[in-house]
Coordinates of C-alpha atoms in Angstrom, one line a residue:
M1 CA 39.7 -16.6 96.5
S2 CA 41.3 -17.4 99.6
S3 CA 44.2 -19.5 99.4
R4 CA 42.6 -22.4 101.0
T5 CA 40.0 -21.9 98.4
R6 CA 42.6 -21.8 95.8
S7 CA 44.1 -24.8 97.5
M8 CA 41.3 -27.1 96.7
F9 CA 40.7 -25.4 93.4
A10 CA 43.9 -26.9 92.0
V11 CA 43.5 -30.4 93.4
V12 CA 40.2 -30.3 91.3
C13 CA 42.3 -29.6 88.1
A14 CA 45.2 -31.0 89.0
V15 CA 43.1 -35.0 88.4
A16 CA 41.7 -33.4 85.6
L17 CA 43.4 -34.4 81.7
L18 CA 46.6 -32.7 81.2
G19 CA 44.4 -31.2 78.0
A20 CA 41.9 -29.1 79.6
G21 CA 42.8 -26.1 81.1
C22 CA 41.7 -25.3 84.4
G23 CA 41.4 -21.6 84.0
T24 CA 41.8 -19.3 87.8
T25 CA 43.5 -16.4 85.5
S26 CA 44.8 -15.4 82.4
T27 CA 48.1 -16.4 83.1
N28 CA 47.4 -19.7 83.7
A29 CA 48.8 -21.1 80.8
G30 CA 52.6 -20.5 82.5
A31 CA 54.6 -18.0 81.6
A32 CA 57.0 -17.2 84.2
G33 CA 57.7 -15.0 86.4
G34 CA 53.7 -14.4 85.8
G35 CA 52.7 -17.8 87.8
P36 CA 48.7 -17.3 89.2
D37 CA 47.4 -13.9 89.5
P38 CA 48.8 -13.3 93.4
S39 CA 45.2 -12.1 93.9
E40 CA 44.2 -15.4 93.5
V41 CA 46.6 -17.4 95.3
C42 CA 47.3 -14.6 98.1
G43 CA 45.7 -14.6 101.1
G44 CA 47.7 -12.1 103.1
P45 CA 48.7 -12.1 106.4
G46 CA 46.0 -13.2 108.2
E47 CA 46.4 -16.8 106.5
E48 CA 48.4 -19.7 107.7
Y49 CA 49.8 -21.4 104.7
T50 CA 51.8 -24.7 104.4
I51 CA 54.5 -24.9 102.3
G52 CA 56.1 -28.1 100.0
V53 CA 59.4 -29.0 99.2
S54 CA 60.6 -32.4 96.6
Q55 CA 64.2 -32.4 97.2
A56 CA 65.7 -34.5 94.3
N57 CA 68.7 -36.5 96.9
V58 CA 69.0 -35.4 100.5
A59 CA 72.5 -37.5 99.5
E60 CA 74.7 -34.6 98.4
P61 CA 75.5 -32.3 101.7
Y62 CA 74.8 -29.1 99.5
R63 CA 70.5 -30.5 99.5
V64 CA 71.1 -30.8 102.9
R65 CA 71.9 -27.7 103.7
M66 CA 69.4 -26.2 100.8
N67 CA 66.9 -27.6 103.2
A68 CA 68.2 -26.1 105.6
D69 CA 68.5 -22.7 105.3
I70 CA 64.4 -23.0 103.6
R71 CA 63.5 -24.2 107.0
R72 CA 65.4 -21.7 108.8
A73 CA 63.5 -19.3 107.0
A74 CA 60.5 -20.6 107.0
A75 CA 60.7 -20.1 110.5
E76 CA 61.2 -16.7 110.9
V77 CA 57.6 -16.2 108.9
E78 CA 54.5 -16.6 111.2
Q79 CA 52.2 -17.6 108.5
F80 CA 54.4 -20.5 107.2
D81 CA 52.2 -23.2 109.5
E82 CA 54.1 -26.1 107.9
V83 CA 56.4 -26.7 105.9
Q84 CA 56.9 -30.7 104.3
F85 CA 60.3 -31.9 102.8
L86 CA 59.7 -34.9 100.9
D87 CA 63.1 -36.9 99.6
A88 CA 62.7 -38.4 96.1
A89 CA 66.5 -40.3 96.7
Q90 CA 67.5 -38.8 92.5
D91 CA 64.0 -41.3 91.3
N92 CA 62.2 -38.8 89.1
S93 CA 59.4 -41.6 89.3
R94 CA 59.7 -40.3 93.1
Q95 CA 59.2 -37.4 92.2
V96 CA 56.6 -37.1 89.6
S97 CA 54.8 -39.0 92.6
Q98 CA 55.8 -37.5 95.4
I99 CA 54.5 -33.9 93.7
R100 CA 51.1 -35.8 93.2
T101 CA 51.0 -36.0 96.6
L102 CA 51.7 -32.6 97.9
I103 CA 48.9 -31.2 95.1
T104 CA 46.8 -33.6 96.7
K105 CA 47.7 -32.7 99.8
Q106 CA 46.5 -28.7 99.3
V107 CA 49.7 -27.1 99.8
D108 CA 49.6 -23.5 98.9
L109 CA 52.6 -23.5 97.6
L110 CA 55.6 -25.4 95.6
I111 CA 59.2 -25.7 95.6
V112 CA 61.1 -27.8 93.6
S113 CA 64.7 -28.8 93.0
P114 CA 63.9 -31.1 90.1
N115 CA 66.4 -34.6 89.6
E116 CA 66.0 -34.2 86.4
A117 CA 64.7 -32.2 84.0
A118 CA 62.3 -33.7 81.2
P119 CA 61.2 -36.5 83.1
L120 CA 60.2 -33.7 85.6
T121 CA 58.6 -31.0 83.5
G122 CA 54.8 -32.5 83.0
V123 CA 54.1 -32.8 86.4
V124 CA 55.9 -29.2 87.3
S125 CA 53.2 -28.0 84.8
R126 CA 50.9 -29.9 85.8
A127 CA 50.5 -28.2 89.2
H128 CA 51.7 -24.5 87.7
N129 CA 48.8 -25.2 85.7
S130 CA 46.4 -25.7 87.9
G131 CA 47.3 -22.6 90.1
I132 CA 49.9 -23.3 92.4
P133 CA 52.8 -20.9 92.5
L134 CA 55.4 -23.4 92.2
I135 CA 59.3 -21.9 92.5
L136 CA 62.4 -23.9 90.7
L137 CA 65.4 -24.1 93.2
D138 CA 68.6 -24.5 91.6
R139 CA 67.7 -27.2 89.0
K140 CA 64.9 -26.1 85.9
V141 CA 62.7 -27.9 83.9
N142 CA 61.9 -28.1 80.0
G143 CA 59.9 -25.0 79.0
D144 CA 58.7 -21.6 81.3
S145 CA 55.5 -23.4 83.5
Y146 CA 56.6 -21.7 87.0
S147 CA 56.4 -19.2 89.2
T148 CA 59.8 -18.4 89.0
F149 CA 63.0 -19.8 89.2
I150 CA 66.1 -19.3 91.9
G151 CA 69.6 -20.3 90.9
A152 CA 73.3 -19.6 90.3
D153 CA 74.1 -19.2 87.0
N154 CA 75.6 -22.6 86.1
E155 CA 77.2 -22.3 82.7
K156 CA 78.8 -18.9 83.7
I157 CA 80.5 -20.5 87.1
G158 CA 82.0 -23.3 84.6
R159 CA 83.1 -21.1 82.1
K160 CA 85.2 -19.5 85.3
A161 CA 86.5 -22.4 86.3
G162 CA 87.8 -23.3 82.9
E163 CA 89.5 -19.8 83.1
Y164 CA 90.8 -20.1 86.6
L165 CA 92.3 -24.0 85.5
A166 CA 93.7 -22.8 82.5
E167 CA 95.2 -19.5 83.9
H168 CA 96.7 -20.2 87.0
L169 CA 96.9 -24.1 87.9
L170 CA 97.7 -25.3 84.0
P171 CA 98.7 -22.6 82.5
E172 CA 101.0 -24.5 79.8
G173 CA 97.9 -27.0 79.4
G174 CA 97.4 -30.4 80.2
R175 CA 94.9 -33.2 80.7
I176 CA 92.6 -32.8 82.7
V177 CA 89.4 -35.3 83.6
E178 CA 85.8 -33.9 83.9
L179 CA 83.3 -35.1 86.7
R180 CA 80.0 -34.4 85.9
G181 CA 76.8 -34.1 87.8
L182 CA 73.6 -36.7 87.0
S183 CA 73.3 -36.7 82.8
G184 CA 70.0 -35.3 82.9
S185 CA 70.1 -32.4 85.8
T186 CA 70.4 -28.9 83.9
P187 CA 73.3 -28.0 86.1
A188 CA 75.5 -30.8 84.5
A189 CA 75.1 -29.6 80.9
E190 CA 75.3 -25.5 82.4
R191 CA 78.6 -26.5 84.1
G192 CA 79.9 -28.9 81.3
R193 CA 79.1 -26.3 78.6
G194 CA 80.7 -23.6 80.6
F195 CA 84.2 -25.2 81.7
R196 CA 84.9 -26.0 77.7
A197 CA 84.1 -22.6 76.5
G198 CA 86.4 -21.4 79.8
I199 CA 89.4 -23.6 78.3
E200 CA 88.6 -23.2 74.6
G201 CA 92.3 -22.4 72.6
S202 CA 94.2 -22.9 76.7
G203 CA 96.1 -26.4 75.4
I204 CA 94.2 -28.1 78.4
E205 CA 92.7 -31.2 77.1
I206 CA 89.7 -32.8 78.2
V207 CA 90.8 -36.9 78.3
A208 CA 88.0 -38.9 79.6
T209 CA 84.8 -38.0 81.4
A210 CA 82.3 -39.9 83.8
D211 CA 79.0 -39.1 85.7
G212 CA 79.8 -39.4 89.3
Q213 CA 75.8 -38.3 90.0
W214 CA 77.1 -35.6 92.4
L215 CA 77.7 -38.1 94.4
R216 CA 81.4 -38.3 96.4
A217 CA 81.5 -42.4 96.0
E218 CA 80.3 -42.7 93.4
A219 CA 83.6 -39.8 91.8
R220 CA 85.8 -42.0 93.9
S221 CA 84.8 -45.4 91.8
K222 CA 85.0 -43.3 88.8
M223 CA 88.0 -41.4 89.4
A224 CA 89.7 -44.8 90.2
A225 CA 89.1 -46.5 86.9
M226 CA 90.5 -43.0 85.1
L227 CA 93.5 -43.4 86.9
K228 CA 94.3 -46.6 85.6
A229 CA 93.3 -45.7 81.9
H230 CA 95.1 -42.3 81.9
P231 CA 98.5 -42.4 83.4
R232 CA 98.8 -38.8 83.6
I233 CA 96.3 -36.2 85.1
D234 CA 97.1 -32.8 85.6
A235 CA 93.9 -31.9 86.9
V236 CA 90.0 -32.6 87.9
Y237 CA 87.3 -30.8 87.4
G238 CA 84.4 -32.2 89.5
H239 CA 81.2 -30.8 89.1
N240 CA 80.7 -30.3 93.0
D241 CA 82.8 -30.0 95.5
P242 CA 81.9 -34.0 96.9
M243 CA 82.8 -35.6 93.4
A244 CA 86.5 -33.5 93.4
E245 CA 87.3 -35.0 96.9
G246 CA 86.2 -38.2 95.3
A247 CA 88.3 -38.1 92.8
H248 CA 90.8 -36.4 95.8
L249 CA 90.3 -39.4 97.5
A250 CA 90.6 -42.1 94.4
A251 CA 93.9 -40.5 92.9
R252 CA 95.5 -40.5 97.5
A253 CA 94.5 -44.5 97.5
A254 CA 96.6 -44.7 93.7
G255 CA 99.4 -42.4 95.3
R256 CA 98.9 -39.6 92.3
A257 CA 97.2 -36.6 94.8
G258 CA 100.5 -34.8 95.6
G259 CA 100.4 -34.4 91.0
T260 CA 97.2 -33.5 90.2
K261 CA 94.7 -30.5 90.7
F262 CA 90.9 -30.7 91.9
V263 CA 88.5 -28.1 91.5
G264 CA 85.2 -28.2 92.2
I265 CA 81.8 -26.3 93.2
D266 CA 79.7 -25.6 96.1
G267 CA 81.8 -23.8 98.3
L268 CA 79.7 -25.1 101.7
P269 CA 80.8 -23.0 104.1
T270 CA 80.4 -26.0 107.2
P271 CA 83.6 -27.9 108.3
S272 CA 83.1 -31.3 106.1
G273 CA 82.1 -28.3 103.0
G274 CA 84.1 -27.4 99.7
I275 CA 85.6 -24.1 101.0
K276 CA 87.5 -26.3 103.6
A277 CA 88.5 -28.4 101.6
V278 CA 89.9 -25.4 99.8
Q279 CA 91.9 -24.2 103.3
Q280 CA 93.1 -27.8 104.3
G281 CA 94.8 -28.5 100.8
R282 CA 92.3 -31.0 99.3
L283 CA 91.3 -28.5 96.4
S284 CA 92.9 -25.8 94.8
A285 CA 90.0 -24.0 93.9
T286 CA 85.5 -24.0 95.0
F287 CA 83.0 -22.2 93.9
V288 CA 80.2 -20.5 96.5
Y289 CA 77.0 -21.6 94.9
P290 CA 74.2 -20.4 96.8
T291 CA 71.6 -23.0 98.0
G292 CA 68.9 -20.2 97.8
G293 CA 67.0 -22.0 100.1
A294 CA 65.8 -18.4 102.5
E295 CA 65.5 -16.3 98.4
A296 CA 63.3 -19.3 98.1
I297 CA 60.8 -18.5 101.2
T298 CA 61.2 -14.5 100.6
A299 CA 59.6 -15.6 96.9
A300 CA 56.5 -17.6 98.9
K301 CA 56.3 -14.8 101.3
R302 CA 56.0 -12.3 98.3
I303 CA 53.3 -14.3 96.4
L304 CA 51.4 -15.6 99.2
I305 CA 51.2 -12.8 101.8
D306 CA 52.4 -9.4 100.4
C307 CA 50.3 -10.4 96.7
E308 CA 52.7 -9.7 94.8
S309 CA 54.1 -10.7 91.3
V310 CA 57.7 -12.6 91.4
P311 CA 60.2 -12.0 88.8
E312 CA 61.0 -14.5 86.5
K313 CA 64.5 -15.7 87.3
Q314 CA 66.4 -14.5 90.2
T315 CA 70.6 -15.0 89.9
L316 CA 72.7 -15.7 92.6
P317 CA 76.4 -14.2 93.2
T318 CA 79.0 -16.8 93.1
Q319 CA 82.5 -16.2 94.2
L320 CA 85.9 -18.4 93.7
V321 CA 87.8 -19.5 96.9
T322 CA 91.1 -20.1 96.9
R323 CA 93.5 -21.0 99.7
E324 CA 94.4 -17.4 99.7
N325 CA 90.6 -16.2 100.3
A326 CA 89.1 -18.8 101.7
A327 CA 89.5 -18.5 105.5
E328 CA 87.7 -14.7 105.2
V329 CA 85.0 -16.6 102.9
Y330 CA 84.1 -18.8 105.5
R331 CA 84.3 -16.4 107.9
R332 CA 81.9 -13.9 106.1
L333 CA 79.6 -17.1 105.4
N334 CA 79.1 -17.6 108.3
S335 CA 78.4 -14.7 110.3
R336 CA 75.5 -13.5 108.0

């Protein structure tokens, strides 16, 4: 069937009872990497397609950049007639409702970056099982009801952050605090788990943790409280650069920034991003965490236009950024 016919079929399925299977293909039960059969969702190069993007929030600079990367890549594909962006503003119920709206609007493909895993699992599965190709970007849901997941290895990045702190910043051990991302999001769990593996046996002690919800202002507030509770903090591990920068602001206000190391993740190559923060000395290190926006559009083209299957998972590369290589990494990432 054509893409448009498939979309109408998806709407019918989406409003059906969850227990009733709308069987477009033998794989519609939701095996990751398979998704809807390409022959049943692909209209080829002769059709135009609408893509729906459900973004967890646009308060994080990383997600603003992700949307921009999606928009830029989609503009280069003539058949991608429209890309509809919706902002969940870190509200699970709102994101569920927005995805239902995108299903009702008969989009040809969904790109979803879930706010939290468990609350979004049901609606993601519902969309996928109704025959809509679905790309998970950066964050996961529970189960495997999606076409493909695109993102970096968060556990590996967390481990490398821990190893860098242990080997280069605090080789004699020390007392650190951890500013975690939103508790129900998969990167927060993975970056925390990896970090603990990276510092194991190093003499580094995590004396406090707080949920900074990925946001600079929230992290600054939490860090201010931890500074009052802990007269000695040797380093801060922020699950993203804005939280690490928020911690730096709090430490500077308390007159304690000079003796504290700050490590983040994201490494955006923007004037206000993490790479510049490393160059300017606010962060000791960050790790490049690609948005995957361009890769998501490549996958969408493969599914909708090229009539190809996509892999279950696409792991994006990362890189440690320190004062020594920050200028080179910034130039390289902006020359693409």
